[in-house]
CSV table of C-alpha atoms in Angstrom, one decimal:
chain,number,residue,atom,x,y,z
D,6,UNK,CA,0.0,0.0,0.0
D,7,UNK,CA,1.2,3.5,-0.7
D,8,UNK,CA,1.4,6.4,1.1
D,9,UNK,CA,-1.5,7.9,-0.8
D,10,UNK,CA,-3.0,4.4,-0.4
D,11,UNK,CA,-2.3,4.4,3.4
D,12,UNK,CA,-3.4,8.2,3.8
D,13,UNK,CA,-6.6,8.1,2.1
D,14,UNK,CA,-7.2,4.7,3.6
D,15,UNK,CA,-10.3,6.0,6.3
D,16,UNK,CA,-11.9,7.7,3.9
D,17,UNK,CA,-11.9,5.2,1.0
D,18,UNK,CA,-13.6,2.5,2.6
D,19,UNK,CA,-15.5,-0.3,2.1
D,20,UNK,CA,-17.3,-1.8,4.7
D,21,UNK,CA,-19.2,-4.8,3.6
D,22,UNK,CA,-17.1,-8.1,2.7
D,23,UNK,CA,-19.6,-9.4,0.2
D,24,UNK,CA,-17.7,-7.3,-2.8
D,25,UNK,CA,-18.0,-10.2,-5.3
D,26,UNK,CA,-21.5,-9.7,-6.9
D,27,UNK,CA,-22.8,-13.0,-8.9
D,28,UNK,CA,-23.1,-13.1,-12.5
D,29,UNK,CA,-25.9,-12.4,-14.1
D,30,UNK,CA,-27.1,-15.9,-15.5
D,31,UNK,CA,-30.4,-16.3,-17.6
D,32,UNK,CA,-31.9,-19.9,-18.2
D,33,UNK,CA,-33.0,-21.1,-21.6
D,34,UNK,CA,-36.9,-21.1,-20.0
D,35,UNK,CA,-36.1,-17.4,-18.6
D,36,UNK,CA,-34.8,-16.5,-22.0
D,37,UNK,CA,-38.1,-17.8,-23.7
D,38,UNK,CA,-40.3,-15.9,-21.5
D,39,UNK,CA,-38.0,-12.7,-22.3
D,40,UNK,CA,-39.3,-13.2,-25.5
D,41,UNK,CA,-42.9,-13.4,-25.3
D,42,UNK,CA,-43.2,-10.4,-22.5
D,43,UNK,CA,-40.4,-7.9,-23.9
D,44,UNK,CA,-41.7,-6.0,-26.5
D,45,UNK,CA,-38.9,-4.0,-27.2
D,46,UNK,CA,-35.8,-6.1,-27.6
D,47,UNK,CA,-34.8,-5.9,-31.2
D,48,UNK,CA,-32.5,-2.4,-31.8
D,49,UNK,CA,-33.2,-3.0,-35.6
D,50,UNK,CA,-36.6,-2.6,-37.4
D,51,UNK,CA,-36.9,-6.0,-39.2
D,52,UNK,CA,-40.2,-5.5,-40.3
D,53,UNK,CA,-42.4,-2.7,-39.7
D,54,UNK,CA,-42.2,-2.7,-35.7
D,55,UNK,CA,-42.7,0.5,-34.0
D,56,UNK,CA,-41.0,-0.6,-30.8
D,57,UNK,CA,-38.0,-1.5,-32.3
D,58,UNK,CA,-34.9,1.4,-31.1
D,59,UNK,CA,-34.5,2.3,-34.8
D,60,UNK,CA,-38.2,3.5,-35.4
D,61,UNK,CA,-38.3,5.2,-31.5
D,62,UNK,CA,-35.5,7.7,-32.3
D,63,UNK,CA,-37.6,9.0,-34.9
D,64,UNK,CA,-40.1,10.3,-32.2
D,65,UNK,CA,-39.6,13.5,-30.1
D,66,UNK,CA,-39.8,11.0,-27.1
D,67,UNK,CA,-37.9,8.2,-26.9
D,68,UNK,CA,-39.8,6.0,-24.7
D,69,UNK,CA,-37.8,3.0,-23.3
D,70,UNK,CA,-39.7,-0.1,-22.4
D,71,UNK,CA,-39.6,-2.1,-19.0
D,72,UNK,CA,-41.0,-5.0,-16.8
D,73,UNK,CA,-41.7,-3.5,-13.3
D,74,UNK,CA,-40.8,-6.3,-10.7
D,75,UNK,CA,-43.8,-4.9,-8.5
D,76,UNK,CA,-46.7,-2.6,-9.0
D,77,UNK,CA,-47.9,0.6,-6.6
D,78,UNK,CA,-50.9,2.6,-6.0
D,79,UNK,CA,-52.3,5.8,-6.9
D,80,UNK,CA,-52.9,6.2,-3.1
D,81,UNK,CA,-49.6,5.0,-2.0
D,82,UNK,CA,-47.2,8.1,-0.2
D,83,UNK,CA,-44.3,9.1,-2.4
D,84,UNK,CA,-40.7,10.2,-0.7
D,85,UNK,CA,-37.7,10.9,-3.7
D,86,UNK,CA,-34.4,11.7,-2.7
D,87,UNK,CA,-31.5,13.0,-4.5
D,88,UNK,CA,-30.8,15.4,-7.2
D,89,UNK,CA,-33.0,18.0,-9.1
D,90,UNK,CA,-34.2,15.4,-11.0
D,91,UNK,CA,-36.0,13.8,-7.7
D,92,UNK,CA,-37.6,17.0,-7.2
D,93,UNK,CA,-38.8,17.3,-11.3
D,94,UNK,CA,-40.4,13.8,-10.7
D,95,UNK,CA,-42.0,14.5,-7.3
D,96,UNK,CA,-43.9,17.5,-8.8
D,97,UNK,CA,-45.3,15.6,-11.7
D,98,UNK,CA,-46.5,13.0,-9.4
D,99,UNK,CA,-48.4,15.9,-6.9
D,100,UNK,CA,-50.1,17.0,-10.3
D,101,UNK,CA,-51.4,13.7,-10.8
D,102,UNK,CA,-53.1,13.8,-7.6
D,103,UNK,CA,-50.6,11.4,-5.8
D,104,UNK,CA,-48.9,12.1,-2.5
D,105,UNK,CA,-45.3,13.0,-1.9
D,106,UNK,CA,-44.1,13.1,1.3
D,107,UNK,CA,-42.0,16.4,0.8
D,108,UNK,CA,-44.5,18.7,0.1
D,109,UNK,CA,-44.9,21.1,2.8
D,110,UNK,CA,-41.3,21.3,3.0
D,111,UNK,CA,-41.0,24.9,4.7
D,112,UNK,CA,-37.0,26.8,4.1
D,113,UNK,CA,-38.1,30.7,3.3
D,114,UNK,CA,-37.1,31.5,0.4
D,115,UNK,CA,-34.9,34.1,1.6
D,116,UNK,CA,-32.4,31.3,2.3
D,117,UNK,CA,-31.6,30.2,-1.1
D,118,UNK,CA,-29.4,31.9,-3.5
D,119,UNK,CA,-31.8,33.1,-6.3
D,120,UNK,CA,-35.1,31.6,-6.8
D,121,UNK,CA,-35.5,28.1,-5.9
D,122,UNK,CA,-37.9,24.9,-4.6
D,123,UNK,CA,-38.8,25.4,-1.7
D,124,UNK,CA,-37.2,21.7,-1.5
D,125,UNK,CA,-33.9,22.5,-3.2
D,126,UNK,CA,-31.9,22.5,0.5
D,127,UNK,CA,-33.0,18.4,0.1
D,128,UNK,CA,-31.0,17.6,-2.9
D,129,UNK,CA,-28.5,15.2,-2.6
D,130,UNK,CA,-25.7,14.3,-5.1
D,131,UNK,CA,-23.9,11.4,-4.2
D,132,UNK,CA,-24.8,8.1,-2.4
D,133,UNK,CA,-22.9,8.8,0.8
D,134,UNK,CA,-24.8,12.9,1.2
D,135,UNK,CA,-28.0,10.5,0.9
D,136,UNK,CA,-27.1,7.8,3.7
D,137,UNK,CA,-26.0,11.2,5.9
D,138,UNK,CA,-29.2,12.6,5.6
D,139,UNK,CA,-31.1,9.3,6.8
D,140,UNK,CA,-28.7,8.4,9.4
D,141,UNK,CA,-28.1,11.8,11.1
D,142,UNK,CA,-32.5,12.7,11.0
D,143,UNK,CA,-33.4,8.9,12.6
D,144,UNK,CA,-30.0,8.3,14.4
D,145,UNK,CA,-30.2,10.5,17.6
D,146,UNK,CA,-26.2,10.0,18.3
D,147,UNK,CA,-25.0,10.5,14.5
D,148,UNK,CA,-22.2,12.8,13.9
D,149,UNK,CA,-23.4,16.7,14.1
D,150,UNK,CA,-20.4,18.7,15.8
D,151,UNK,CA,-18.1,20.8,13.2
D,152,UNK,CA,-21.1,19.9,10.1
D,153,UNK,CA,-20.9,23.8,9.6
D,154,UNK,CA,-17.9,25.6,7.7
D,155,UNK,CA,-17.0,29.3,8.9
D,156,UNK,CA,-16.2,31.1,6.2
D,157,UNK,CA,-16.8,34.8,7.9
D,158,UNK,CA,-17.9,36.6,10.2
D,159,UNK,CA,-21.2,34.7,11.5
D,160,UNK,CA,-21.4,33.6,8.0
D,161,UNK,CA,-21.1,29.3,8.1
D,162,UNK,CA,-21.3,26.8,4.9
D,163,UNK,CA,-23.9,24.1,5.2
D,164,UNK,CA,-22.3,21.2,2.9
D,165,UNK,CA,-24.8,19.0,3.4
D,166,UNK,CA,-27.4,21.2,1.6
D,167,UNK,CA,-27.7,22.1,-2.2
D,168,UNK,CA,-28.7,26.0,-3.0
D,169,UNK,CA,-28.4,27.8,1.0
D,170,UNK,CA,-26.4,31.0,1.1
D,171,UNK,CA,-24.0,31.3,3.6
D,172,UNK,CA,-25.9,32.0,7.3
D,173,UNK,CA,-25.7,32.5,10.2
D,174,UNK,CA,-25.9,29.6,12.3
D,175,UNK,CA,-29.4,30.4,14.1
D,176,UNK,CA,-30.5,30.1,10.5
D,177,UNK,CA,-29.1,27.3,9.1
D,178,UNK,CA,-30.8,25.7,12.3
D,179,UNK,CA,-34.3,26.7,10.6
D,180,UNK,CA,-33.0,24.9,7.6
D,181,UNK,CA,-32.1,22.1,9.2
D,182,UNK,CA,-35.2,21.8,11.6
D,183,UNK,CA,-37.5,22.2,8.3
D,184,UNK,CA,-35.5,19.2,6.4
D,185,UNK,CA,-35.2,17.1,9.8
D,186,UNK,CA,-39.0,17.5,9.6
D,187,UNK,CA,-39.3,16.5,6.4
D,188,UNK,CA,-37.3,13.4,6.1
D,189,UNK,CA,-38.7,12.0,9.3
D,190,UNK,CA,-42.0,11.0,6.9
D,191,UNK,CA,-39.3,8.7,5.0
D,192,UNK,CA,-40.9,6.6,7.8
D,193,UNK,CA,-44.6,6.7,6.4
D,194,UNK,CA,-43.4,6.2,2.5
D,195,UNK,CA,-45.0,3.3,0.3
D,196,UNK,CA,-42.3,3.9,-2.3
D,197,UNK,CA,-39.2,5.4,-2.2
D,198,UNK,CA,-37.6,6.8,-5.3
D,199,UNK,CA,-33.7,7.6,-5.5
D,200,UNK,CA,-32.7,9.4,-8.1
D,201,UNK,CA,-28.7,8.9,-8.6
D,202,UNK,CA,-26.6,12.0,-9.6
D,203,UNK,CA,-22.9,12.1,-9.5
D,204,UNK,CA,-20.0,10.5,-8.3
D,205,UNK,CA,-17.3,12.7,-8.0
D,206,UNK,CA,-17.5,14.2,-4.3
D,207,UNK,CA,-15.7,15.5,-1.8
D,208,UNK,CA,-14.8,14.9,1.8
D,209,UNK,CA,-14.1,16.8,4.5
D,210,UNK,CA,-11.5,15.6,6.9
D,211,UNK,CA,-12.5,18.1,9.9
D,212,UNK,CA,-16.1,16.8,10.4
D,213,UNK,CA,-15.1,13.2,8.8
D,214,UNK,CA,-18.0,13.6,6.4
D,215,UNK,CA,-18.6,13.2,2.5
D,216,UNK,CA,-20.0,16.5,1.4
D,217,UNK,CA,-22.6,17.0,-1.0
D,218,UNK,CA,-21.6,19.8,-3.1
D,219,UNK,CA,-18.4,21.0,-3.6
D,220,UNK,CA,-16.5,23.2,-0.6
D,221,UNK,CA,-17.2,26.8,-0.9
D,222,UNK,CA,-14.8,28.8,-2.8
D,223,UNK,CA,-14.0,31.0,0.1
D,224,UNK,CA,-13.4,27.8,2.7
D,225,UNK,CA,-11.2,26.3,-0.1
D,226,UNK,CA,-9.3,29.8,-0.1
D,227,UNK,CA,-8.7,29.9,3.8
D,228,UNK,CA,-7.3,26.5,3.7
D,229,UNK,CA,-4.9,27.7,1.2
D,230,UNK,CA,-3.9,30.5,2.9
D,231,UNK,CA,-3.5,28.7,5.7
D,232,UNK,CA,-1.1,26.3,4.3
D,233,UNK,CA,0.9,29.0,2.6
D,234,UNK,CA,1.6,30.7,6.1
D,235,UNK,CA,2.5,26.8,7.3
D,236,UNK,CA,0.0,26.5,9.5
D,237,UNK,CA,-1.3,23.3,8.4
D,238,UNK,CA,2.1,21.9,6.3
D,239,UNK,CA,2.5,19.0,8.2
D,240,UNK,CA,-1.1,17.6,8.2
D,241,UNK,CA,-2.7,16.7,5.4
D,242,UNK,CA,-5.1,18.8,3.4
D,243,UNK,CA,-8.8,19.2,4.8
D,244,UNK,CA,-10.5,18.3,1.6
D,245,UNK,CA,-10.2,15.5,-0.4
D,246,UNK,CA,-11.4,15.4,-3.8
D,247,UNK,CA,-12.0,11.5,-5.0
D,248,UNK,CA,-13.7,9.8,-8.1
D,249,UNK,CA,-15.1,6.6,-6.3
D,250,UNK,CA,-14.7,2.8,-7.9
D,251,UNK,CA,-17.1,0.6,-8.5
D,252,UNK,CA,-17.0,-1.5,-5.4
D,253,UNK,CA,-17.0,1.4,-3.4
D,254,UNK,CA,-20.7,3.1,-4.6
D,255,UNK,CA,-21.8,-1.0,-4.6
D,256,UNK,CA,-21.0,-0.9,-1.0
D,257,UNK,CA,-22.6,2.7,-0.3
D,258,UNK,CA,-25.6,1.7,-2.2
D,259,UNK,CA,-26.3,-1.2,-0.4
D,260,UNK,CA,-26.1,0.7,3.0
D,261,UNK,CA,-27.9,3.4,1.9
D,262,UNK,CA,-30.9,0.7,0.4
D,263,UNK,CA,-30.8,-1.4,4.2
D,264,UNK,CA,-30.7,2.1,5.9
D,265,UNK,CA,-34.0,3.2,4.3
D,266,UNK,CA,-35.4,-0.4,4.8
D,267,UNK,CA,-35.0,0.0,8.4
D,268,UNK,CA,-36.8,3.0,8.7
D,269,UNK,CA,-39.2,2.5,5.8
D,270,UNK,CA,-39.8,-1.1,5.9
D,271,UNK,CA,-42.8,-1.2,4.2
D,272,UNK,CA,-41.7,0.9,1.2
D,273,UNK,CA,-40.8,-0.1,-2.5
D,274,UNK,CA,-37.8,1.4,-3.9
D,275,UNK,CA,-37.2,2.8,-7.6
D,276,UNK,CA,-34.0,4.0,-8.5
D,277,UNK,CA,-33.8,6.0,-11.3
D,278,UNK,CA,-30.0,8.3,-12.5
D,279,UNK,CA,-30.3,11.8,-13.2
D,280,UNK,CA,-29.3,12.9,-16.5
D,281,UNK,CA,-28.8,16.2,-15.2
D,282,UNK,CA,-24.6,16.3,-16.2
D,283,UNK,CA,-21.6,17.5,-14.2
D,284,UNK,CA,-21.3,20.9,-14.4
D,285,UNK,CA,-17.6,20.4,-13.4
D,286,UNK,CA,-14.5,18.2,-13.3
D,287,UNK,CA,-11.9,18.3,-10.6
D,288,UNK,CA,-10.1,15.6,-12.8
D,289,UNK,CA,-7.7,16.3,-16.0
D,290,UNK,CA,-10.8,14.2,-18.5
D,291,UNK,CA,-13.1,16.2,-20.5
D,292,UNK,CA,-16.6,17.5,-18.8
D,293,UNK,CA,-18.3,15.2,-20.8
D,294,UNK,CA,-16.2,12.1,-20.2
D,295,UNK,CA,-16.0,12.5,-16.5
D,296,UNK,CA,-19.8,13.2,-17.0
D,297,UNK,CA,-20.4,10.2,-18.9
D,298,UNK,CA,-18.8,7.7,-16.9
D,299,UNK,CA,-19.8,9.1,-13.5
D,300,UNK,CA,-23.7,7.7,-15.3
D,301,UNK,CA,-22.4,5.0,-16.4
D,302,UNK,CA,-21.0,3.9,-12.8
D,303,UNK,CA,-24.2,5.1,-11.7
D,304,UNK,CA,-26.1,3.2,-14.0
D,305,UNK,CA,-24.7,-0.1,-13.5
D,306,UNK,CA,-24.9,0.5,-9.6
D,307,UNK,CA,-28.7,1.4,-9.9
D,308,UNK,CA,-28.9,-2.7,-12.0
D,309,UNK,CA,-27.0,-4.4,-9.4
D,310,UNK,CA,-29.3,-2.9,-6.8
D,311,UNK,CA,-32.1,-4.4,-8.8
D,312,UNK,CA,-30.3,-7.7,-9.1
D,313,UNK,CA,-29.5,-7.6,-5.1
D,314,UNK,CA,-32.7,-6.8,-3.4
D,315,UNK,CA,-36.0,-8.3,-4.2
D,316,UNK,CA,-38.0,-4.7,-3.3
D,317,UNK,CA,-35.8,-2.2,-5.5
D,318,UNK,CA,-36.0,-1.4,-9.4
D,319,UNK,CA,-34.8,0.3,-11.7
D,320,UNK,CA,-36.9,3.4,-13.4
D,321,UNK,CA,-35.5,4.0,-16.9
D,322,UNK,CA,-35.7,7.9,-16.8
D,323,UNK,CA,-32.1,8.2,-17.8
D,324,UNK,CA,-32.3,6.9,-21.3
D,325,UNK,CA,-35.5,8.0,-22.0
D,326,UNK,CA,-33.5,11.5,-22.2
D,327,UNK,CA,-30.2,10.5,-23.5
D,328,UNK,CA,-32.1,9.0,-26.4
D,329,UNK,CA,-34.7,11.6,-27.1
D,330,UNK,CA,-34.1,14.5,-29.5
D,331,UNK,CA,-31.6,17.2,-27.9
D,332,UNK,CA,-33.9,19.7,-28.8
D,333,UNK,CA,-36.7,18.6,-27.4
D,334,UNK,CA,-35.1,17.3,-23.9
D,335,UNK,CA,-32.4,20.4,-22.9
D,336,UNK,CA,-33.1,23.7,-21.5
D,337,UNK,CA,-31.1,26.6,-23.0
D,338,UNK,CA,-28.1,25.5,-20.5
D,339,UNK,CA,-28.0,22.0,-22.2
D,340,UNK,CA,-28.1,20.8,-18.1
D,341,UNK,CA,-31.5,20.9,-16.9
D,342,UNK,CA,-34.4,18.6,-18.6
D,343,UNK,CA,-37.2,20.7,-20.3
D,344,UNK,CA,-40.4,20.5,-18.3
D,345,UNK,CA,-42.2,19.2,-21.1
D,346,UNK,CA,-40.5,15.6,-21.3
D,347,UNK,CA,-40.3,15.4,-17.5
D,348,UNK,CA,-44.3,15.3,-17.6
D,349,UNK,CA,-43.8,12.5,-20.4
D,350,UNK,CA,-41.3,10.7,-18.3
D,351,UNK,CA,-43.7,10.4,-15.3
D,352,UNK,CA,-46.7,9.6,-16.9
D,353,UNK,CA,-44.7,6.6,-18.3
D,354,UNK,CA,-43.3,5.6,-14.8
D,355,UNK,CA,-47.3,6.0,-13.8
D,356,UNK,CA,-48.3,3.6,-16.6
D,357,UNK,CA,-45.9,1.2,-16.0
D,358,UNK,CA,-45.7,0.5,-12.3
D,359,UNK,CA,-49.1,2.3,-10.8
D,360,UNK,CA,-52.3,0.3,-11.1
């Protein structure tokens, strides 16, 4: 082991011993059931099929078929967390007359930089923001000294949130009550819908947590100043940048999955991945190769969730956009998912698993 190795060590770690999941192995008879149910599995149009791939990307939605392992309710309770995307899908739902737990969510306004969800502070980017958030609101004795970075006078950094401006702490206490509140009716959920976003993510040495955004520019400019004046050359450096493996975000995945489970036992899960892209690499790849194999991690985590646990799925949402027409699925900013094929997306995850 290196030094690196040995150094990044508690940070980098893998707690569950089962690391070697099985292969995925289909039987002749599963095979031959595969091909009466699946309508769509032919990428070529051999003969006048509408459902093959080839004929869908001639349509301004690309609607991607699937086999739902269970079915859910129109009056079951709804609780997504995650990125954006989570909150895109949670508001299609409420105008479809279903019930999402997160409504009622309660941060003023006031709080945010610009103008924002209400539920925005609830956005999490990376599996181990999302097994924080679950742990630290049902776990009385979870880690909550030092959460807060000081960045000014009475002005703190809340990295556990997505949007807050910098606040004063008696503030960021009203956040924090408000999403406490909220996440507490994880417990009352029928269905549970995680919506993956990224993988690159930070941690913070100090408080010995993963953040969920990145550090704020002005904490990330004291620590430099700091070590410039050699206050802090002999220990290492506060935050640590890292680009998880595989085995790693299979590991956080299946805690976060048996975390929910405990305190939502009756609940479903769906995971879906955000197509939302980084906005940012901290490595030397292209934006849009970083961004492309951050999904594809992502994506192949969300399957052997599926493949793992017989109450999770996997929601499709993620290629319904990445193979719909660009101009029909990107805002302006080519980030953020037109309104428009959001409503189409939900109303296919409504036909497909709601009865």
């Amino acid at each position: 082991m290196t030094k690196v190795e040995k150094d990044l060590a508690p940070i980098y770690v893998v707690s569950s011993d089962d690391q070697k999941p099985e292969p995925h192995i289909t039987s002749y008879d599963k095979i031959r059931e595969n091909r009466r149910q699946n309508k769509y599995n032919r990428w070529i149009d051999t003969g006048n099929d509408e459902r093959a791939a080839q004929q869908r990307f001639k349509e301004d939605f690309f609607f991607v078929g699937s086999l739902p392992k269970f079915k859910l309710k129109r009056t079951d309770k709804f609780f997504g967390i995650g990125s954006c995307f989570a909150r895109n899908i949670e508001r299609e739902l409420s105008a479809q007359g279903m019930t999402c737990l997160t409504e009622g969510t309660n941060i003023p306004q006031e709080f945010y930089v610009g103008d924002r969800d209400a539920r925005s502070a609830m956005n999490k980017f990376n599996i181990p923001s999302m097994i924080d958030e679950v742990e630290r609101t049902f776990n009385p004795k979870h880690k909550e000294p030092g959460r807060y970075i000081e960045v000014g006078q009475d002005e703190y950094f809340d990295p556990a949130t997505s949007g807050v401006k910098l606040l004063p702490l008696d503030q960021h206490a009203i956040v924090r009550e408000s999403v406490k509140k909220t996440t507490l009716r994880l417990a009352e959920a029928d269905c549970v819908i995680i919506t993956l976003g990224l993988v690159e993510a930070w941690f913070d040495r100090a408080s010995g947590l993963y953040l969920n955004t990145s550090p704020h520019p002005r904490a990330m400019q004291a620590e430099i100043r700091r070590e410039k004046k050699g206050w802090i050359r002999k220990k290492p450096n506060r935050f640590v940048h890292m680009r998880p493996n595989f085995a790693f975000l299979r590991d956080k995945m299946h805690h976060l999955i048996k975390t929910i489970s405990t305190h939502a036992p009756n609940a479903k899960i769906v995971i879906s991945v955000s197509p939302v892209p980084l906005q940012a690499t901290m490595t030397s790849d292209d934006v849009v190769a970083s961004s492309t194999l951050s999904k594809s991690l992502l994506r192949v985590v969300a399957e052997d969730a599926r493949d793992s646990f017989d109450h999770v799925d996997y929601f499709p949402s993620y290629e319904m956009v990445m193979s719909s027409p660009r101009e029909h699925t990107w805002e302006d900013d080519e980030i953020h998912v037109k309104s428009d094929l959001v409503g189409q997306i939900t109303r296919s995850f409504v036909d497909l698993w709601i009865e």
